[in-house]
Amino acid sequence: MRELRIVKGDDRYAELAAAVERHEFDLHFQPIVRVADGKVVGAEALARWNHPVQGILGAEAFIDESERNGLIVALGSLLLMDALSQLRAWGERLQGTGFVLNVNVSVRQFERPGFAALVLSLLDALEVDPIHLCLEITETAEVVRSIERIRENLQRLRAHGVGIAVDDFGAGYTSLSMLRELDISVLKLDRLFVTRLVEIPHDRKVVAALLAMARGLDLSVIAEGVETPEQAEILAGITCPLAQGYLYGKPVPREPFERRHLRR
Ligand code: C2E
Ligand code: CA
Ligand code: CA
């Protein structure tokens, strides 16, 4: 990994690399709910850094930096392991519930030749049913550039029942043909759309059209960043199936997540 280092003598790189080594990262969980009745049907795992001096740091403090310096591959593997271990620990509680844990995966991970095999062997070793896992990929120009390399991994994962979500959909680059080509199963509607739903009536039509398209392509949709009952009501009115946001619950550590959002 050292050859990926951009700036020589970069202290931040050394600090992050040491933190990965010491496993100072943790996952918080944010509920994903059914819009119609608010029932929790899954969660998104979001990375946090338990910094020895600065306390708990949000993703903005290290994800972009790790993407730039290449550490995201090592960090992403650790976080994926954590997420799968969590699914295993939840075990019987999830059986028959259809609960899905969404995990963010960097394009840099998706484009590695053995990525799908790694995920599938971990699921197998931990005896976790692949239907409980959905991997989120953010639509960026990079995805478009490496589409050939990621396609094989995505298709293999999908063939085994792992879900694939396009994150921040609508913010950028995904073409309709790409959704088909990559066998995407879920669209996560960018928060920007949700915030504009209330103010800009035209956006409601755009989102309603997107939902119709998604239904036609057999894709599920999660509206992101839902903060107000008014937004939730509009989403229900245009039959958006799933949502996530502060209205339903903020990302929290495992223990409060279990207490508030998991049965028993
Ligand atoms: P994202 O995947 O789009 O995650 C959603 C972000 O929106 C999270 O920020 C979440 O805390 C925040 N959020 C959720 N609901 C609301 C809401 O109602 N209102 C507002 N204003 N914000 C809301 P967070 O946790 O800081 O993560 C930021 C980004 O970092 C994520 O965006 C994702 O792209 C990246 N990230 C987080 N964890 C991981 C990871 O394990 N691996 C990778 N590769 N990226 C990650
Ligand atoms: Ca995400
Ligand atoms: Ca997102």
PDB file of C-alpha atoms in Angstrom, residues 56-263:
ATOM      1  CA  ILE A  56     -15.475   9.595  17.943  1.00  0.00           C
ATOM      2  CA  LEU A  57     -14.897  11.069  14.484  1.00  0.00           C
ATOM      3  CA  GLY A  58     -17.418  10.957  11.629  1.00  0.00           C
ATOM      4  CA  ALA A  59     -16.739   9.574   8.163  1.00  0.00           C
ATOM      5  CA  GLU A  60     -15.873  13.006   6.767  1.00  0.00           C
ATOM      6  CA  ALA A  61     -12.740  12.968   8.942  1.00  0.00           C
ATOM      7  CA  PHE A  62     -11.164   9.968   7.192  1.00  0.00           C
ATOM      8  CA  ILE A  63     -13.114   8.389   4.306  1.00  0.00           C
ATOM      9  CA  ASP A  64     -12.204  10.842   1.533  1.00  0.00           C
ATOM     10  CA  GLU A  65      -8.612  10.924   2.718  1.00  0.00           C
ATOM     11  CA  SER A  66      -8.472   7.106   2.731  1.00  0.00           C
ATOM     12  CA  GLU A  67      -9.922   7.044  -0.780  1.00  0.00           C
ATOM     13  CA  ARG A  68      -7.164   9.372  -1.944  1.00  0.00           C
ATOM     14  CA  ASN A  69      -4.282   7.544  -0.315  1.00  0.00           C
ATOM     15  CA  GLY A  70      -5.478   4.005  -0.991  1.00  0.00           C
ATOM     16  CA  LEU A  71      -5.964   2.977   2.646  1.00  0.00           C
ATOM     17  CA  ILE A  72      -9.694   2.580   1.914  1.00  0.00           C
ATOM     18  CA  VAL A  73      -9.035  -0.949   0.641  1.00  0.00           C
ATOM     19  CA  ALA A  74      -7.562  -2.123   3.957  1.00  0.00           C
ATOM     20  CA  LEU A  75     -10.010  -0.063   6.005  1.00  0.00           C
ATOM     21  CA  GLY A  76     -12.936  -1.230   3.869  1.00  0.00           C
ATOM     22  CA  SER A  77     -12.018  -4.891   4.403  1.00  0.00           C
ATOM     23  CA  LEU A  78     -11.937  -4.378   8.156  1.00  0.00           C
ATOM     24  CA  LEU A  79     -15.302  -2.636   8.148  1.00  0.00           C
ATOM     25  CA  LEU A  80     -16.826  -5.287   5.932  1.00  0.00           C
ATOM     26  CA  MET A  81     -15.594  -7.951   8.338  1.00  0.00           C
ATOM     27  CA  ASP A  82     -17.131  -6.000  11.213  1.00  0.00           C
ATOM     28  CA  ALA A  83     -20.444  -5.712   9.384  1.00  0.00           C
ATOM     29  CA  LEU A  84     -20.553  -9.417   8.568  1.00  0.00           C
ATOM     30  CA  SER A  85     -19.578 -10.347  12.139  1.00  0.00           C
ATOM     31  CA  GLN A  86     -22.443  -8.177  13.313  1.00  0.00           C
ATOM     32  CA  LEU A  87     -24.864  -9.972  11.007  1.00  0.00           C
ATOM     33  CA  ARG A  88     -23.625 -13.257  12.386  1.00  0.00           C
ATOM     34  CA  ALA A  89     -24.009 -12.041  15.970  1.00  0.00           C
ATOM     35  CA  TRP A  90     -27.589 -10.944  15.246  1.00  0.00           C
ATOM     36  CA  GLY A  91     -28.097 -14.438  13.796  1.00  0.00           C
ATOM     37  CA  GLU A  92     -31.460 -15.865  14.826  1.00  0.00           C
ATOM     38  CA  ARG A  93     -32.939 -12.473  15.531  1.00  0.00           C
ATOM     39  CA  LEU A  94     -32.844 -11.772  11.812  1.00  0.00           C
ATOM     40  CA  GLN A  95     -34.144 -15.107  10.618  1.00  0.00           C
ATOM     41  CA  GLY A  96     -37.315 -14.737   8.605  1.00  0.00           C
ATOM     42  CA  THR A  97     -37.269 -10.958   8.998  1.00  0.00           C
ATOM     43  CA  GLY A  98     -35.734 -10.043   5.641  1.00  0.00           C
ATOM     44  CA  PHE A  99     -33.556  -7.543   7.521  1.00  0.00           C
ATOM     45  CA  VAL A 100     -30.826  -6.140   5.251  1.00  0.00           C
ATOM     46  CA  LEU A 101     -27.588  -4.516   6.385  1.00  0.00           C
ATOM     47  CA  ASN A 102     -26.234  -2.012   3.858  1.00  0.00           C
ATOM     48  CA  VAL A 103     -22.462  -1.610   3.795  1.00  0.00           C
ATOM     49  CA  ASN A 104     -20.604   1.127   1.925  1.00  0.00           C
ATOM     50  CA  VAL A 105     -17.934  -0.195  -0.402  1.00  0.00           C
ATOM     51  CA  SER A 106     -15.407   1.909  -2.283  1.00  0.00           C
ATOM     52  CA  VAL A 107     -14.957   1.552  -6.047  1.00  0.00           C
ATOM     53  CA  ARG A 108     -11.357   0.738  -5.197  1.00  0.00           C
ATOM     54  CA  GLN A 109     -12.569  -2.379  -3.403  1.00  0.00           C
ATOM     55  CA  PHE A 110     -15.136  -3.303  -6.054  1.00  0.00           C
ATOM     56  CA  GLU A 111     -12.559  -3.148  -8.836  1.00  0.00           C
ATOM     57  CA  ARG A 112     -10.218  -5.680  -7.221  1.00  0.00           C
ATOM     58  CA  PRO A 113     -10.437  -9.004  -9.073  1.00  0.00           C
ATOM     59  CA  GLY A 114     -11.035 -11.194  -5.996  1.00  0.00           C
ATOM     60  CA  PHE A 115     -13.515  -8.931  -4.228  1.00  0.00           C
ATOM     61  CA  ALA A 116     -16.692 -10.950  -4.845  1.00  0.00           C
ATOM     62  CA  ALA A 117     -14.934 -14.195  -3.950  1.00  0.00           C
ATOM     63  CA  LEU A 118     -13.721 -12.634  -0.692  1.00  0.00           C
ATOM     64  CA  VAL A 119     -17.193 -11.427   0.305  1.00  0.00           C
ATOM     65  CA  LEU A 120     -18.800 -14.746  -0.587  1.00  0.00           C
ATOM     66  CA  SER A 121     -16.220 -16.762   1.328  1.00  0.00           C
ATOM     67  CA  LEU A 122     -16.679 -14.544   4.399  1.00  0.00           C
ATOM     68  CA  LEU A 123     -20.457 -14.967   4.225  1.00  0.00           C
ATOM     69  CA  ASP A 124     -19.974 -18.686   3.919  1.00  0.00           C
ATOM     70  CA  ALA A 125     -17.466 -18.919   6.781  1.00  0.00           C
ATOM     71  CA  LEU A 126     -19.723 -16.865   9.062  1.00  0.00           C
ATOM     72  CA  GLU A 127     -22.830 -18.736   7.909  1.00  0.00           C
ATOM     73  CA  VAL A 128     -24.623 -15.516   7.023  1.00  0.00           C
ATOM     74  CA  ASP A 129     -27.362 -15.707   4.397  1.00  0.00           C
ATOM     75  CA  PRO A 130     -26.362 -13.349   1.520  1.00  0.00           C
ATOM     76  CA  ILE A 131     -29.907 -11.931   1.416  1.00  0.00           C
ATOM     77  CA  HIS A 132     -29.093  -9.999   4.617  1.00  0.00           C
ATOM     78  CA  LEU A 133     -26.278  -8.083   2.888  1.00  0.00           C
ATOM     79  CA  CYS A 134     -26.460  -5.166   0.457  1.00  0.00           C
ATOM     80  CA  LEU A 135     -23.334  -3.375  -0.755  1.00  0.00           C
ATOM     81  CA  GLU A 136     -23.591   0.320  -1.595  1.00  0.00           C
ATOM     82  CA  ILE A 137     -21.545   1.773  -4.416  1.00  0.00           C
ATOM     83  CA  THR A 138     -21.472   5.535  -4.949  1.00  0.00           C
ATOM     84  CA  GLU A 139     -21.996   6.724  -8.462  1.00  0.00           C
ATOM     85  CA  THR A 140     -18.892   8.588  -9.522  1.00  0.00           C
ATOM     86  CA  ALA A 141     -16.954   9.162 -12.699  1.00  0.00           C
ATOM     87  CA  GLU A 142     -14.597   6.476 -11.424  1.00  0.00           C
ATOM     88  CA  VAL A 143     -17.340   3.839 -11.560  1.00  0.00           C
ATOM     89  CA  VAL A 144     -17.925   4.687 -15.188  1.00  0.00           C
ATOM     90  CA  ARG A 145     -14.194   4.410 -15.889  1.00  0.00           C
ATOM     91  CA  SER A 146     -13.733   1.053 -14.154  1.00  0.00           C
ATOM     92  CA  ILE A 147     -17.047  -0.452 -15.175  1.00  0.00           C
ATOM     93  CA  GLU A 148     -15.414  -3.426 -16.890  1.00  0.00           C
ATOM     94  CA  ARG A 149     -13.511  -4.373 -13.771  1.00  0.00           C
ATOM     95  CA  ILE A 150     -16.368  -3.989 -11.335  1.00  0.00           C
ATOM     96  CA  ARG A 151     -18.997  -5.656 -13.492  1.00  0.00           C
ATOM     97  CA  GLU A 152     -17.739  -9.176 -12.889  1.00  0.00           C
ATOM     98  CA  ASN A 153     -17.632  -8.714  -9.123  1.00  0.00           C
ATOM     99  CA  LEU A 154     -21.097  -7.180  -9.000  1.00  0.00           C
ATOM    100  CA  GLN A 155     -22.659  -9.875 -11.145  1.00  0.00           C
ATOM    101  CA  ARG A 156     -21.111 -12.633  -9.093  1.00  0.00           C
ATOM    102  CA  LEU A 157     -22.347 -11.085  -5.851  1.00  0.00           C
ATOM    103  CA  ARG A 158     -25.835 -10.563  -7.258  1.00  0.00           C
ATOM    104  CA  ALA A 159     -25.945 -14.126  -8.542  1.00  0.00           C
ATOM    105  CA  HIS A 160     -25.441 -15.277  -4.947  1.00  0.00           C
ATOM    106  CA  GLY A 161     -28.185 -13.056  -3.590  1.00  0.00           C
ATOM    107  CA  VAL A 162     -26.156 -10.104  -2.286  1.00  0.00           C
ATOM    108  CA  GLY A 163     -27.929  -6.793  -2.978  1.00  0.00           C
ATOM    109  CA  ILE A 164     -26.188  -3.934  -4.763  1.00  0.00           C
ATOM    110  CA  ALA A 165     -27.333  -0.351  -4.183  1.00  0.00           C
ATOM    111  CA  VAL A 166     -26.336   2.752  -6.109  1.00  0.00           C
ATOM    112  CA  ASP A 167     -25.661   5.388  -3.456  1.00  0.00           C
ATOM    113  CA  ASP A 168     -26.426   9.113  -3.932  1.00  0.00           C
ATOM    114  CA  PHE A 169     -28.458   8.282  -7.044  1.00  0.00           C
ATOM    115  CA  GLY A 170     -29.414  11.326  -9.049  1.00  0.00           C
ATOM    116  CA  ALA A 171     -26.407  13.328  -7.957  1.00  0.00           C
ATOM    117  CA  GLY A 172     -24.321  12.342 -10.918  1.00  0.00           C
ATOM    118  CA  TYR A 173     -23.281   9.773 -13.345  1.00  0.00           C
ATOM    119  CA  THR A 174     -25.337   6.597 -13.514  1.00  0.00           C
ATOM    120  CA  SER A 175     -26.990   5.989 -16.852  1.00  0.00           C
ATOM    121  CA  LEU A 176     -30.051   3.815 -17.173  1.00  0.00           C
ATOM    122  CA  SER A 177     -28.146   1.284 -19.223  1.00  0.00           C
ATOM    123  CA  MET A 178     -25.578   1.039 -16.447  1.00  0.00           C
ATOM    124  CA  LEU A 179     -28.271   0.082 -13.942  1.00  0.00           C
ATOM    125  CA  ARG A 180     -29.164  -2.834 -16.155  1.00  0.00           C
ATOM    126  CA  GLU A 181     -25.641  -3.739 -17.054  1.00  0.00           C
ATOM    127  CA  LEU A 182     -24.485  -3.875 -13.457  1.00  0.00           C
ATOM    128  CA  ASP A 183     -27.585  -5.707 -12.247  1.00  0.00           C
ATOM    129  CA  ILE A 184     -28.242  -3.078  -9.567  1.00  0.00           C
ATOM    130  CA  SER A 185     -31.023  -3.962  -7.091  1.00  0.00           C
ATOM    131  CA  VAL A 186     -31.539  -0.752  -5.087  1.00  0.00           C
ATOM    132  CA  LEU A 187     -31.405   2.987  -5.773  1.00  0.00           C
ATOM    133  CA  LYS A 188     -30.607   5.315  -2.905  1.00  0.00           C
ATOM    134  CA  LEU A 189     -32.145   8.597  -3.826  1.00  0.00           C
ATOM    135  CA  ASP A 190     -29.790  11.444  -3.007  1.00  0.00           C
ATOM    136  CA  ARG A 191     -30.689  13.636  -0.039  1.00  0.00           C
ATOM    137  CA  LEU A 192     -30.800  16.661  -2.312  1.00  0.00           C
ATOM    138  CA  PHE A 193     -33.969  15.325  -3.986  1.00  0.00           C
ATOM    139  CA  VAL A 194     -35.590  14.754  -0.621  1.00  0.00           C
ATOM    140  CA  THR A 195     -34.867  18.259   0.667  1.00  0.00           C
ATOM    141  CA  ARG A 196     -36.283  19.767  -2.519  1.00  0.00           C
ATOM    142  CA  LEU A 197     -39.467  17.660  -2.468  1.00  0.00           C
ATOM    143  CA  VAL A 198     -41.210  20.108  -0.183  1.00  0.00           C
ATOM    144  CA  GLU A 199     -40.057  23.328  -1.801  1.00  0.00           C
ATOM    145  CA  ILE A 200     -40.058  22.481  -5.481  1.00  0.00           C
ATOM    146  CA  PRO A 201     -43.258  20.834  -6.779  1.00  0.00           C
ATOM    147  CA  HIS A 202     -41.539  20.007 -10.067  1.00  0.00           C
ATOM    148  CA  ASP A 203     -39.073  17.817  -8.161  1.00  0.00           C
ATOM    149  CA  ARG A 204     -41.968  15.754  -6.886  1.00  0.00           C
ATOM    150  CA  LYS A 205     -42.778  14.882 -10.481  1.00  0.00           C
ATOM    151  CA  VAL A 206     -39.153  14.000 -11.148  1.00  0.00           C
ATOM    152  CA  VAL A 207     -39.025  11.707  -8.122  1.00  0.00           C
ATOM    153  CA  ALA A 208     -42.397  10.148  -8.976  1.00  0.00           C
ATOM    154  CA  ALA A 209     -41.079   9.424 -12.477  1.00  0.00           C
ATOM    155  CA  LEU A 210     -37.901   7.921 -11.024  1.00  0.00           C
ATOM    156  CA  LEU A 211     -39.999   5.691  -8.777  1.00  0.00           C
ATOM    157  CA  ALA A 212     -42.053   4.516 -11.757  1.00  0.00           C
ATOM    158  CA  MET A 213     -38.879   3.754 -13.670  1.00  0.00           C
ATOM    159  CA  ALA A 214     -37.439   1.889 -10.686  1.00  0.00           C
ATOM    160  CA  ARG A 215     -40.596  -0.228 -10.417  1.00  0.00           C
ATOM    161  CA  GLY A 216     -40.362  -1.017 -14.116  1.00  0.00           C
ATOM    162  CA  LEU A 217     -36.776  -2.170 -13.664  1.00  0.00           C
ATOM    163  CA  ASP A 218     -37.584  -4.143 -10.497  1.00  0.00           C
ATOM    164  CA  LEU A 219     -35.435  -1.891  -8.366  1.00  0.00           C
ATOM    165  CA  SER A 220     -36.167  -0.955  -4.795  1.00  0.00           C
ATOM    166  CA  VAL A 221     -35.722   2.694  -3.753  1.00  0.00           C
ATOM    167  CA  ILE A 222     -34.498   4.175  -0.478  1.00  0.00           C
ATOM    168  CA  ALA A 223     -34.991   7.922  -0.041  1.00  0.00           C
ATOM    169  CA  GLU A 224     -32.048   9.331   1.931  1.00  0.00           C
ATOM    170  CA  GLY A 225     -31.890  12.159   4.429  1.00  0.00           C
ATOM    171  CA  VAL A 226     -35.562  12.243   5.406  1.00  0.00           C
ATOM    172  CA  GLU A 227     -35.762  14.719   8.273  1.00  0.00           C
ATOM    173  CA  THR A 228     -39.365  15.926   8.499  1.00  0.00           C
ATOM    174  CA  PRO A 229     -42.854  14.350   8.658  1.00  0.00           C
ATOM    175  CA  GLU A 230     -43.772  16.542   5.706  1.00  0.00           C
ATOM    176  CA  GLN A 231     -41.092  14.939   3.524  1.00  0.00           C
ATOM    177  CA  ALA A 232     -42.201  11.485   4.685  1.00  0.00           C
ATOM    178  CA  GLU A 233     -45.793  12.279   3.791  1.00  0.00           C
ATOM    179  CA  ILE A 234     -44.881  13.373   0.282  1.00  0.00           C
ATOM    180  CA  LEU A 235     -42.767  10.234  -0.163  1.00  0.00           C
ATOM    181  CA  ALA A 236     -45.691   8.082   0.974  1.00  0.00           C
ATOM    182  CA  GLY A 237     -47.959   9.930  -1.466  1.00  0.00           C
ATOM    183  CA  ILE A 238     -45.740   9.052  -4.413  1.00  0.00           C
ATOM    184  CA  THR A 239     -45.307   5.492  -3.047  1.00  0.00           C
ATOM    185  CA  CYS A 240     -41.610   5.561  -2.319  1.00  0.00           C
ATOM    186  CA  PRO A 241     -41.042   2.136  -0.681  1.00  0.00           C
ATOM    187  CA  LEU A 242     -38.169   2.785   1.752  1.00  0.00           C
ATOM    188  CA  ALA A 243     -36.510   5.682   3.547  1.00  0.00           C
ATOM    189  CA  GLN A 244     -33.684   6.590   5.873  1.00  0.00           C
ATOM    190  CA  GLY A 245     -32.934   9.763   7.794  1.00  0.00           C
ATOM    191  CA  TYR A 246     -32.915  11.561  11.118  1.00  0.00           C
ATOM    192  CA  LEU A 247     -36.736  11.429  11.234  1.00  0.00           C
ATOM    193  CA  TYR A 248     -36.550   7.662  11.748  1.00  0.00           C
ATOM    194  CA  GLY A 249     -33.257   7.485  13.612  1.00  0.00           C
ATOM    195  CA  LYS A 250     -29.700   8.809  13.535  1.00  0.00           C
ATOM    196  CA  PRO A 251     -26.702   6.504  13.131  1.00  0.00           C
ATOM    197  CA  VAL A 252     -25.962   5.070  16.599  1.00  0.00           C
ATOM    198  CA  PRO A 253     -23.614   2.431  18.051  1.00  0.00           C
ATOM    199  CA  ARG A 254     -24.662  -1.238  18.072  1.00  0.00           C
ATOM    200  CA  GLU A 255     -26.141  -1.334  21.549  1.00  0.00           C
ATOM    201  CA  PRO A 256     -28.655   1.528  21.249  1.00  0.00           C
ATOM    202  CA  PHE A 257     -29.463   0.367  17.717  1.00  0.00           C
ATOM    203  CA  GLU A 258     -30.421  -3.071  19.004  1.00  0.00           C
ATOM    204  CA  ARG A 259     -32.421  -1.621  21.875  1.00  0.00           C
ATOM    205  CA  ARG A 260     -34.352   0.829  19.733  1.00  0.00           C
ATOM    206  CA  HIS A 261     -34.712  -0.915  16.420  1.00  0.00           C
ATOM    207  CA  LEU A 262     -34.307  -4.699  16.649  1.00  0.00           C
ATOM    208  CA  ARG A 263     -36.989  -6.979  17.960  1.00  0.00           C
TER     209      ARG A 263
END
